[in-house]
Amino acid sequence: MKDCIFCKIVSGSAPAQVLFRDAQVTAFRDIHPVAPTHVLIVPNQHISSVNEVTPSDEPLLGHLFTVARQVAEQENLTAEGYRLIVNTGRNAGQVVFHLHLHLIGGQRMRHSMG
Ligand code: DGP
């Protein structure tokens, strides 16, 4: 989608530290990391948020989690653990309206969910 920064990263027209890319999913480092490891995992196709997800997206979203697991392994996070976050809409603080999984790890996190 025109003017979507994550679509530009997916297509290679905007720079990012890409860790993984295949036909369906791209993973790249967050520009403002909140922990030693902070990776964003996005579907290559533009889905604005979880609000726009449909049953036909289920294989894609399953793959998103498989890639999250692979990136967690690559980043040596599996043993100590990590957090996956999907912000949806204003109250959750979603800033980029292209669905993404935050993969955060490398430090002990507070248990707060709010
Ligand atoms: P969210 O609040 O869930 O929409 O998080 C959006 C994240 O995207 C935020 O942690 C910062 C990151 N981000 C925004 N613009 C860019 C960019 O141009 N490049 C990269 N790598 N990350 C970005």
mmCIF file of N, CA and C and ligand atoms in Angstrom:
data_model
loop_
_atom_site.group_PDB
_atom_site.id
_atom_site.type_symbol
_atom_site.label_atom_id
_atom_site.label_comp_id
_atom_site.label_asym_id
_atom_site.label_seq_id
_atom_site.Cartn_x
_atom_site.Cartn_y
_atom_site.Cartn_z
ATOM 1 N N MET A 1 0.853 -1.205 0.000
ATOM 2 C CA MET A 1 0.000 0.000 0.000
ATOM 3 C C MET A 1 0.883 1.247 0.000
ATOM 4 N N LYS A 2 0.542 2.172 -0.841
ATOM 5 C CA LYS A 2 1.298 3.419 -0.958
ATOM 6 C C LYS A 2 1.310 4.131 0.408
ATOM 7 N N ASP A 3 2.434 4.713 0.752
ATOM 8 C CA ASP A 3 2.592 5.490 1.986
ATOM 9 C C ASP A 3 2.631 4.636 3.252
ATOM 10 N N CYS A 4 2.671 3.321 3.132
ATOM 11 C CA CYS A 4 2.813 2.477 4.333
ATOM 12 C C CYS A 4 4.292 2.121 4.477
ATOM 13 N N ILE A 5 4.893 2.531 5.595
ATOM 14 C CA ILE A 5 6.330 2.318 5.786
ATOM 15 C C ILE A 5 6.674 0.830 5.805
ATOM 16 N N PHE A 6 5.817 -0.003 6.385
ATOM 17 C CA PHE A 6 6.146 -1.436 6.428
ATOM 18 C C PHE A 6 6.010 -2.072 5.040
ATOM 19 N N CYS A 7 5.064 -1.610 4.212
ATOM 20 C CA CYS A 7 5.001 -2.090 2.826
ATOM 21 C C CYS A 7 6.290 -1.724 2.094
ATOM 22 N N LYS A 8 6.818 -0.540 2.382
ATOM 23 C CA LYS A 8 8.071 -0.117 1.721
ATOM 24 C C LYS A 8 9.239 -0.980 2.183
ATOM 25 N N ILE A 9 9.277 -1.314 3.466
ATOM 26 C CA ILE A 9 10.346 -2.195 3.967
ATOM 27 C C ILE A 9 10.213 -3.578 3.325
ATOM 28 N N VAL A 10 8.978 -4.080 3.245
ATOM 29 C CA VAL A 10 8.741 -5.400 2.633
ATOM 30 C C VAL A 10 9.231 -5.408 1.178
ATOM 31 N N SER A 11 8.952 -4.347 0.444
ATOM 32 C CA SER A 11 9.325 -4.310 -0.984
ATOM 33 C C SER A 11 10.789 -3.947 -1.191
ATOM 34 N N GLY A 12 11.452 -3.491 -0.109
ATOM 35 C CA GLY A 12 12.865 -3.118 -0.226
ATOM 36 C C GLY A 12 13.070 -1.668 -0.631
ATOM 37 N N SER A 13 11.985 -0.901 -0.717
ATOM 38 C CA SER A 13 12.151 0.500 -1.118
ATOM 39 C C SER A 13 12.427 1.419 0.074
ATOM 40 N N ALA A 14 12.336 0.903 1.296
ATOM 41 C CA ALA A 14 12.787 1.637 2.491
ATOM 42 C C ALA A 14 13.765 0.724 3.234
ATOM 43 N N PRO A 15 14.802 1.305 3.849
ATOM 44 C CA PRO A 15 15.827 0.490 4.495
ATOM 45 C C PRO A 15 15.358 -0.089 5.820
ATOM 46 N N ALA A 16 15.882 -1.252 6.158
ATOM 47 C CA ALA A 16 15.650 -1.868 7.470
ATOM 48 C C ALA A 16 16.678 -2.975 7.642
ATOM 49 N N GLN A 17 16.907 -3.346 8.884
ATOM 50 C CA GLN A 17 17.777 -4.495 9.171
ATOM 51 C C GLN A 17 16.920 -5.749 9.105
ATOM 52 N N VAL A 18 16.847 -6.321 7.923
ATOM 53 C CA VAL A 18 15.968 -7.470 7.694
ATOM 54 C C VAL A 18 16.661 -8.751 8.171
ATOM 55 N N LEU A 19 15.955 -9.529 9.006
ATOM 56 C CA LEU A 19 16.501 -10.783 9.542
ATOM 57 C C LEU A 19 15.952 -11.993 8.805
ATOM 58 N N PHE A 20 14.778 -11.827 8.211
ATOM 59 C CA PHE A 20 14.109 -12.961 7.550
ATOM 60 C C PHE A 20 13.163 -12.398 6.502
ATOM 61 N N ARG A 21 13.115 -13.062 5.362
ATOM 62 C CA ARG A 21 12.146 -12.659 4.339
ATOM 63 C C ARG A 21 11.785 -13.887 3.514
ATOM 64 N N ASP A 22 10.503 -14.150 3.317
ATOM 65 C CA ASP A 22 10.073 -15.152 2.342
ATOM 66 C C ASP A 22 8.873 -14.581 1.584
ATOM 67 N N ALA A 23 8.135 -15.421 0.887
ATOM 68 C CA ALA A 23 7.049 -14.925 0.032
ATOM 69 C C ALA A 23 5.892 -14.337 0.832
ATOM 70 N N GLN A 24 5.801 -14.708 2.112
ATOM 71 C CA GLN A 24 4.637 -14.292 2.905
ATOM 72 C C GLN A 24 4.935 -13.309 4.026
ATOM 73 N N VAL A 25 6.153 -13.375 4.570
ATOM 74 C CA VAL A 25 6.451 -12.686 5.834
ATOM 75 C C VAL A 25 7.841 -12.048 5.783
ATOM 76 N N THR A 26 7.979 -10.888 6.439
ATOM 77 C CA THR A 26 9.288 -10.239 6.584
ATOM 78 C C THR A 26 9.493 -9.901 8.065
ATOM 79 N N ALA A 27 10.725 -10.102 8.556
ATOM 80 C CA ALA A 27 11.079 -9.760 9.946
ATOM 81 C C ALA A 27 12.272 -8.817 9.910
ATOM 82 N N PHE A 28 12.164 -7.731 10.668
ATOM 83 C CA PHE A 28 13.238 -6.726 10.678
ATOM 84 C C PHE A 28 13.312 -6.081 12.061
ATOM 85 N N ARG A 29 14.466 -5.498 12.386
ATOM 86 C CA ARG A 29 14.655 -4.906 13.714
ATOM 87 C C ARG A 29 13.863 -3.613 13.843
ATOM 88 N N ASP A 30 13.239 -3.432 15.012
ATOM 89 C CA ASP A 30 12.498 -2.201 15.302
ATOM 90 C C ASP A 30 13.473 -1.040 15.385
ATOM 91 N N ILE A 31 13.063 0.087 14.835
ATOM 92 C CA ILE A 31 13.931 1.271 14.810
ATOM 93 C C ILE A 31 14.069 1.893 16.205
ATOM 94 N N HIS A 32 13.107 1.644 17.090
ATOM 95 C CA HIS A 32 13.160 2.168 18.465
ATOM 96 C C HIS A 32 13.061 0.994 19.445
ATOM 97 N N PRO A 33 14.137 0.207 19.584
ATOM 98 C CA PRO A 33 14.042 -1.006 20.424
ATOM 99 C C PRO A 33 13.775 -0.678 21.890
ATOM 100 N N VAL A 34 12.918 -1.481 22.505
ATOM 101 C CA VAL A 34 12.615 -1.308 23.931
ATOM 102 C C VAL A 34 13.317 -2.367 24.775
ATOM 103 N N ALA A 35 14.100 -3.238 24.131
ATOM 104 C CA ALA A 35 14.829 -4.306 24.824
ATOM 105 C C ALA A 35 16.011 -4.686 23.924
ATOM 106 N N PRO A 36 16.966 -5.463 24.444
ATOM 107 C CA PRO A 36 18.129 -5.819 23.634
ATOM 108 C C PRO A 36 17.751 -6.449 22.283
ATOM 109 N N THR A 37 16.722 -7.253 22.256
ATOM 110 C CA THR A 37 16.182 -7.748 20.980
ATOM 111 C C THR A 37 14.762 -7.230 20.806
ATOM 112 N N HIS A 38 14.527 -6.560 19.685
ATOM 113 C CA HIS A 38 13.178 -6.070 19.370
ATOM 114 C C HIS A 38 13.016 -6.176 17.854
ATOM 115 N N VAL A 39 12.258 -7.184 17.455
ATOM 116 C CA VAL A 39 12.079 -7.487 16.028
ATOM 117 C C VAL A 39 10.588 -7.364 15.702
ATOM 118 N N LEU A 40 10.299 -6.842 14.522
ATOM 119 C CA LEU A 40 8.920 -6.775 14.028
ATOM 120 C C LEU A 40 8.746 -7.828 12.945
ATOM 121 N N ILE A 41 7.664 -8.578 13.040
ATOM 122 C CA ILE A 41 7.380 -9.630 12.066
ATOM 123 C C ILE A 41 6.053 -9.268 11.410
ATOM 124 N N VAL A 42 6.091 -9.091 10.093
ATOM 125 C CA VAL A 42 4.919 -8.547 9.398
ATOM 126 C C VAL A 42 4.532 -9.430 8.224
ATOM 127 N N PRO A 43 3.233 -9.508 7.929
ATOM 128 C CA PRO A 43 2.826 -10.149 6.664
ATOM 129 C C PRO A 43 3.243 -9.239 5.511
ATOM 130 N N ASN A 44 3.681 -9.829 4.405
ATOM 131 C CA ASN A 44 4.079 -9.004 3.255
ATOM 132 C C ASN A 44 2.886 -8.268 2.663
ATOM 133 N N GLN A 45 1.725 -8.883 2.730
ATOM 134 C CA GLN A 45 0.530 -8.203 2.215
ATOM 135 C C GLN A 45 0.021 -7.230 3.270
ATOM 136 N N HIS A 46 -0.558 -6.135 2.824
ATOM 137 C CA HIS A 46 -1.003 -5.108 3.757
ATOM 138 C C HIS A 46 -2.317 -5.508 4.430
ATOM 139 N N ILE A 47 -2.239 -5.742 5.737
ATOM 140 C CA ILE A 47 -3.433 -5.896 6.587
ATOM 141 C C ILE A 47 -3.263 -4.828 7.653
ATOM 142 N N SER A 48 -4.225 -3.927 7.799
ATOM 143 C CA SER A 48 -4.013 -2.754 8.653
ATOM 144 C C SER A 48 -3.862 -3.114 10.126
ATOM 145 N N SER A 49 -4.683 -4.033 10.597
ATOM 146 C CA SER A 49 -4.636 -4.404 12.014
ATOM 147 C C SER A 49 -5.417 -5.703 12.190
ATOM 148 N N VAL A 50 -5.448 -6.191 13.424
ATOM 149 C CA VAL A 50 -6.231 -7.405 13.695
ATOM 150 C C VAL A 50 -7.709 -7.168 13.345
ATOM 151 N N ASN A 51 -8.157 -5.922 13.406
ATOM 152 C CA ASN A 51 -9.556 -5.622 13.064
ATOM 153 C C ASN A 51 -9.911 -6.004 11.629
ATOM 154 N N GLU A 52 -8.917 -6.098 10.765
ATOM 155 C CA GLU A 52 -9.169 -6.408 9.349
ATOM 156 C C GLU A 52 -8.887 -7.867 9.007
ATOM 157 N N VAL A 53 -8.522 -8.677 9.992
ATOM 158 C CA VAL A 53 -8.194 -10.088 9.736
ATOM 159 C C VAL A 53 -9.460 -10.870 9.365
ATOM 160 N N THR A 54 -9.322 -11.770 8.398
ATOM 161 C CA THR A 54 -10.450 -12.626 7.990
ATOM 162 C C THR A 54 -10.009 -14.099 8.040
ATOM 163 N N PRO A 55 -10.960 -15.031 7.991
ATOM 164 C CA PRO A 55 -10.583 -16.451 8.029
ATOM 165 C C PRO A 55 -9.583 -16.836 6.934
ATOM 166 N N SER A 56 -9.618 -16.162 5.792
ATOM 167 C CA SER A 56 -8.680 -16.519 4.712
ATOM 168 C C SER A 56 -7.233 -16.167 5.079
ATOM 169 N N ASP A 57 -7.044 -15.350 6.114
ATOM 170 C CA ASP A 57 -5.688 -14.987 6.560
ATOM 171 C C ASP A 57 -5.096 -16.008 7.525
ATOM 172 N N GLU A 58 -5.864 -17.023 7.905
ATOM 173 C CA GLU A 58 -5.392 -17.922 8.964
ATOM 174 C C GLU A 58 -4.076 -18.625 8.639
ATOM 175 N N PRO A 59 -3.873 -19.160 7.413
ATOM 176 C CA PRO A 59 -2.564 -19.782 7.135
ATOM 177 C C PRO A 59 -1.417 -18.776 7.245
ATOM 178 N N LEU A 60 -1.640 -17.583 6.758
ATOM 179 C CA LEU A 60 -0.621 -16.526 6.817
ATOM 180 C C LEU A 60 -0.280 -16.185 8.265
ATOM 181 N N LEU A 61 -1.288 -16.054 9.096
ATOM 182 C CA LEU A 61 -1.050 -15.667 10.490
ATOM 183 C C LEU A 61 -0.398 -16.808 11.273
ATOM 184 N N GLY A 62 -0.718 -18.029 10.918
ATOM 185 C CA GLY A 62 -0.017 -19.167 11.516
ATOM 186 C C GLY A 62 1.461 -19.129 11.145
ATOM 187 N N HIS A 63 1.729 -18.811 9.881
ATOM 188 C CA HIS A 63 3.119 -18.726 9.417
ATOM 189 C C HIS A 63 3.871 -17.614 10.141
ATOM 190 N N LEU A 64 3.154 -16.510 10.419
ATOM 191 C CA LEU A 64 3.773 -15.393 11.160
ATOM 192 C C LEU A 64 4.346 -15.897 12.492
ATOM 193 N N PHE A 65 3.598 -16.771 13.170
ATOM 194 C CA PHE A 65 4.067 -17.308 14.450
ATOM 195 C C PHE A 65 5.228 -18.278 14.263
ATOM 196 N N THR A 66 5.198 -19.054 13.178
ATOM 197 C CA THR A 66 6.323 -19.963 12.924
ATOM 198 C C THR A 66 7.599 -19.162 12.693
ATOM 199 N N VAL A 67 7.476 -18.067 11.946
ATOM 200 C CA VAL A 67 8.648 -17.214 11.714
ATOM 201 C C VAL A 67 9.087 -16.571 13.029
ATOM 202 N N ALA A 68 8.147 -16.167 13.861
ATOM 203 C CA ALA A 68 8.500 -15.596 15.170
ATOM 204 C C ALA A 68 9.334 -16.596 15.961
ATOM 205 N N ARG A 69 8.927 -17.845 15.938
ATOM 206 C CA ARG A 69 9.684 -18.877 16.656
ATOM 207 C C ARG A 69 11.089 -19.027 16.079
ATOM 208 N N GLN A 70 11.192 -19.020 14.753
ATOM 209 C CA GLN A 70 12.499 -19.159 14.104
ATOM 210 C C GLN A 70 13.411 -17.984 14.450
ATOM 211 N N VAL A 71 12.852 -16.769 14.417
ATOM 212 C CA VAL A 71 13.664 -15.585 14.745
ATOM 213 C C VAL A 71 14.085 -15.643 16.216
ATOM 214 N N ALA A 72 13.181 -16.065 17.089
ATOM 215 C CA ALA A 72 13.527 -16.199 18.515
ATOM 216 C C ALA A 72 14.691 -17.172 18.693
ATOM 217 N N GLU A 73 14.678 -18.250 17.939
ATOM 218 C CA GLU A 73 15.787 -19.215 17.998
ATOM 219 C C GLU A 73 17.078 -18.591 17.502
ATOM 220 N N GLN A 74 16.982 -17.905 16.348
ATOM 221 C CA GLN A 74 18.165 -17.245 15.768
ATOM 222 C C GLN A 74 18.776 -16.248 16.739
ATOM 223 N N GLU A 75 17.909 -15.572 17.492
ATOM 224 C CA GLU A 75 18.364 -14.531 18.431
ATOM 225 C C GLU A 75 18.678 -15.109 19.809
ATOM 226 N N ASN A 76 18.679 -16.438 19.908
ATOM 227 C CA ASN A 76 19.009 -17.136 21.169
ATOM 228 C C ASN A 76 18.091 -16.748 22.328
ATOM 229 N N LEU A 77 16.814 -16.612 22.045
ATOM 230 C CA LEU A 77 15.856 -16.208 23.075
ATOM 231 C C LEU A 77 15.048 -17.375 23.619
ATOM 232 N N THR A 78 15.156 -18.524 22.997
ATOM 233 C CA THR A 78 14.238 -19.619 23.305
ATOM 234 C C THR A 78 14.340 -20.060 24.763
ATOM 235 N N ALA A 79 15.552 -20.207 25.281
ATOM 236 C CA ALA A 79 15.714 -20.737 26.633
ATOM 237 C C ALA A 79 15.203 -19.763 27.691
ATOM 238 N N GLU A 80 15.544 -18.490 27.542
ATOM 239 C CA GLU A 80 15.192 -17.503 28.579
ATOM 240 C C GLU A 80 13.784 -16.953 28.408
ATOM 241 N N GLY A 81 13.269 -16.998 27.166
ATOM 242 C CA GLY A 81 11.905 -16.534 26.936
ATOM 243 C C GLY A 81 11.860 -15.162 26.281
ATOM 244 N N TYR A 82 10.683 -14.838 25.809
ATOM 245 C CA TYR A 82 10.483 -13.585 25.064
ATOM 246 C C TYR A 82 9.006 -13.258 25.084
ATOM 247 N N ARG A 83 8.686 -12.062 24.609
ATOM 248 C CA ARG A 83 7.295 -11.623 24.588
ATOM 249 C C ARG A 83 6.895 -11.293 23.154
ATOM 250 N N LEU A 84 5.675 -11.699 22.786
ATOM 251 C CA LEU A 84 5.094 -11.329 21.486
ATOM 252 C C LEU A 84 3.908 -10.408 21.753
ATOM 253 N N ILE A 85 3.879 -9.273 21.075
ATOM 254 C CA ILE A 85 2.828 -8.276 21.307
ATOM 255 C C ILE A 85 2.236 -7.851 19.972
ATOM 256 N N VAL A 86 0.914 -7.733 19.936
ATOM 257 C CA VAL A 86 0.233 -7.173 18.761
ATOM 258 C C VAL A 86 -0.651 -6.024 19.249
ATOM 259 N N ASN A 87 -0.241 -4.805 18.977
ATOM 260 C CA ASN A 87 -1.056 -3.649 19.343
ATOM 261 C C ASN A 87 -2.136 -3.457 18.292
ATOM 262 N N THR A 88 -3.352 -3.187 18.746
ATOM 263 C CA THR A 88 -4.474 -2.998 17.817
ATOM 264 C C THR A 88 -5.237 -1.738 18.191
ATOM 265 N N GLY A 89 -5.124 -0.723 17.337
ATOM 266 C CA GLY A 89 -5.901 0.496 17.522
ATOM 267 C C GLY A 89 -5.303 1.460 18.529
ATOM 268 N N ARG A 90 -5.980 2.565 18.693
ATOM 269 C CA ARG A 90 -5.481 3.715 19.454
ATOM 270 C C ARG A 90 -5.222 3.383 20.909
ATOM 271 N N ASN A 91 -6.163 2.720 21.566
ATOM 272 C CA ASN A 91 -5.974 2.461 23.007
ATOM 273 C C ASN A 91 -4.773 1.574 23.286
ATOM 274 N N ALA A 92 -4.415 0.741 22.315
ATOM 275 C CA ALA A 92 -3.248 -0.135 22.491
ATOM 276 C C ALA A 92 -1.957 0.557 22.080
ATOM 277 N N GLY A 93 -2.070 1.748 21.488
ATOM 278 C CA GLY A 93 -0.885 2.479 21.063
ATOM 279 C C GLY A 93 -0.358 2.063 19.707
ATOM 280 N N GLN A 94 -1.229 1.481 18.874
ATOM 281 C CA GLN A 94 -0.760 1.132 17.518
ATOM 282 C C GLN A 94 -0.454 2.410 16.752
ATOM 283 N N VAL A 95 0.749 2.467 16.201
ATOM 284 C CA VAL A 95 1.212 3.652 15.482
ATOM 285 C C VAL A 95 1.314 3.367 13.988
ATOM 286 N N VAL A 96 1.773 2.165 13.658
ATOM 287 C CA VAL A 96 1.900 1.785 12.248
ATOM 288 C C VAL A 96 0.759 0.824 11.909
ATOM 289 N N PHE A 97 -0.088 1.253 10.964
ATOM 290 C CA PHE A 97 -1.281 0.462 10.643
ATOM 291 C C PHE A 97 -0.991 -0.519 9.500
ATOM 292 N N HIS A 98 -0.046 -1.401 9.803
ATOM 293 C CA HIS A 98 0.255 -2.601 9.006
ATOM 294 C C HIS A 98 0.534 -3.654 10.066
ATOM 295 N N LEU A 99 -0.332 -4.632 10.147
ATOM 296 C CA LEU A 99 -0.273 -5.646 11.207
ATOM 297 C C LEU A 99 1.163 -6.120 11.450
ATOM 298 N N HIS A 100 1.557 -6.181 12.727
ATOM 299 C CA HIS A 100 2.915 -6.653 13.054
ATOM 300 C C HIS A 100 2.938 -7.289 14.425
ATOM 301 N N LEU A 101 3.797 -8.289 14.532
ATOM 302 C CA LEU A 101 4.118 -8.908 15.823
ATOM 303 C C LEU A 101 5.393 -8.263 16.319
ATOM 304 N N HIS A 102 5.387 -7.741 17.552
ATOM 305 C CA HIS A 102 6.634 -7.334 18.203
ATOM 306 C C HIS A 102 7.201 -8.578 18.885
ATOM 307 N N LEU A 103 8.455 -8.891 18.615
ATOM 308 C CA LEU A 103 9.179 -9.956 19.320
ATOM 309 C C LEU A 103 10.227 -9.261 20.182
ATOM 310 N N ILE A 104 10.054 -9.363 21.496
ATOM 311 C CA ILE A 104 10.880 -8.599 22.436
ATOM 312 C C ILE A 104 11.535 -9.559 23.411
ATOM 313 N N GLY A 105 12.843 -9.403 23.590
ATOM 314 C CA GLY A 105 13.531 -10.289 24.531
ATOM 315 C C GLY A 105 14.928 -9.807 24.844
ATOM 316 N N GLY A 106 15.631 -10.638 25.608
ATOM 317 C CA GLY A 106 17.006 -10.322 25.987
ATOM 318 C C GLY A 106 17.115 -9.670 27.338
ATOM 319 N N GLN A 107 15.997 -9.509 28.021
ATOM 320 C CA GLN A 107 16.016 -8.981 29.384
ATOM 321 C C GLN A 107 14.775 -9.485 30.122
ATOM 322 N N ARG A 108 14.829 -9.442 31.452
ATOM 323 C CA ARG A 108 13.670 -9.805 32.262
ATOM 324 C C ARG A 108 12.637 -8.701 32.145
ATOM 325 N N MET A 109 11.399 -9.056 31.823
ATOM 326 C CA MET A 109 10.374 -8.030 31.648
ATOM 327 C C MET A 109 9.401 -7.993 32.822
ATOM 328 N N ARG A 110 8.870 -6.809 33.063
ATOM 329 C CA ARG A 110 7.828 -6.687 34.078
ATOM 330 C C ARG A 110 6.602 -7.453 33.585
ATOM 331 N N HIS A 111 5.782 -7.891 34.523
ATOM 332 C CA HIS A 111 4.658 -8.728 34.117
ATOM 333 C C HIS A 111 3.450 -7.917 33.672
ATOM 334 N N SER A 112 3.572 -6.590 33.752
ATOM 335 C CA SER A 112 2.433 -5.730 33.464
ATOM 336 C C SER A 112 1.861 -5.965 32.067
ATOM 337 N N MET A 113 0.567 -6.002 31.964
ATOM 338 C CA MET A 113 -0.105 -6.107 30.665
ATOM 339 C C MET A 113 -0.817 -4.791 30.347
ATOM 340 N N GLY A 114 -0.759 -3.854 31.218
ATOM 341 C CA GLY A 114 -1.489 -2.620 30.953
ATOM 342 C C GLY A 114 -0.628 -1.408 31.219
HETATM 343 P P1 DGP B 1 3.049 -0.104 17.132
HETATM 344 O O1 DGP B 1 2.952 0.886 18.253
HETATM 345 O O2 DGP B 1 2.664 -1.473 17.582
HETATM 346 O O3 DGP B 1 2.326 0.355 15.890
HETATM 347 O O4 DGP B 1 4.610 -0.184 16.817
HETATM 348 C C1 DGP B 1 5.211 0.322 15.659
HETATM 349 C C2 DGP B 1 6.684 0.061 15.786
HETATM 350 O O5 DGP B 1 7.269 0.294 14.514
HETATM 351 C C3 DGP B 1 7.425 0.969 16.778
HETATM 352 O O6 DGP B 1 8.003 0.148 17.804
HETATM 353 C C4 DGP B 1 8.501 1.640 15.961
HETATM 354 C C5 DGP B 1 8.553 0.840 14.690
HETATM 355 N N1 DGP B 1 8.835 1.598 13.498
HETATM 356 C C6 DGP B 1 8.161 2.689 13.058
HETATM 357 N N2 DGP B 1 8.686 3.137 11.904
HETATM 358 C C7 DGP B 1 9.716 2.292 11.604
HETATM 359 C C8 DGP B 1 10.643 2.228 10.515
HETATM 360 O O7 DGP B 1 10.641 3.031 9.598
HETATM 361 N N3 DGP B 1 11.553 1.219 10.557
HETATM 362 C C9 DGP B 1 11.584 0.290 11.569
HETATM 363 N N4 DGP B 1 12.519 -0.645 11.508
HETATM 364 N N5 DGP B 1 10.719 0.326 12.604
HETATM 365 C C10 DGP B 1 9.805 1.311 12.623
#
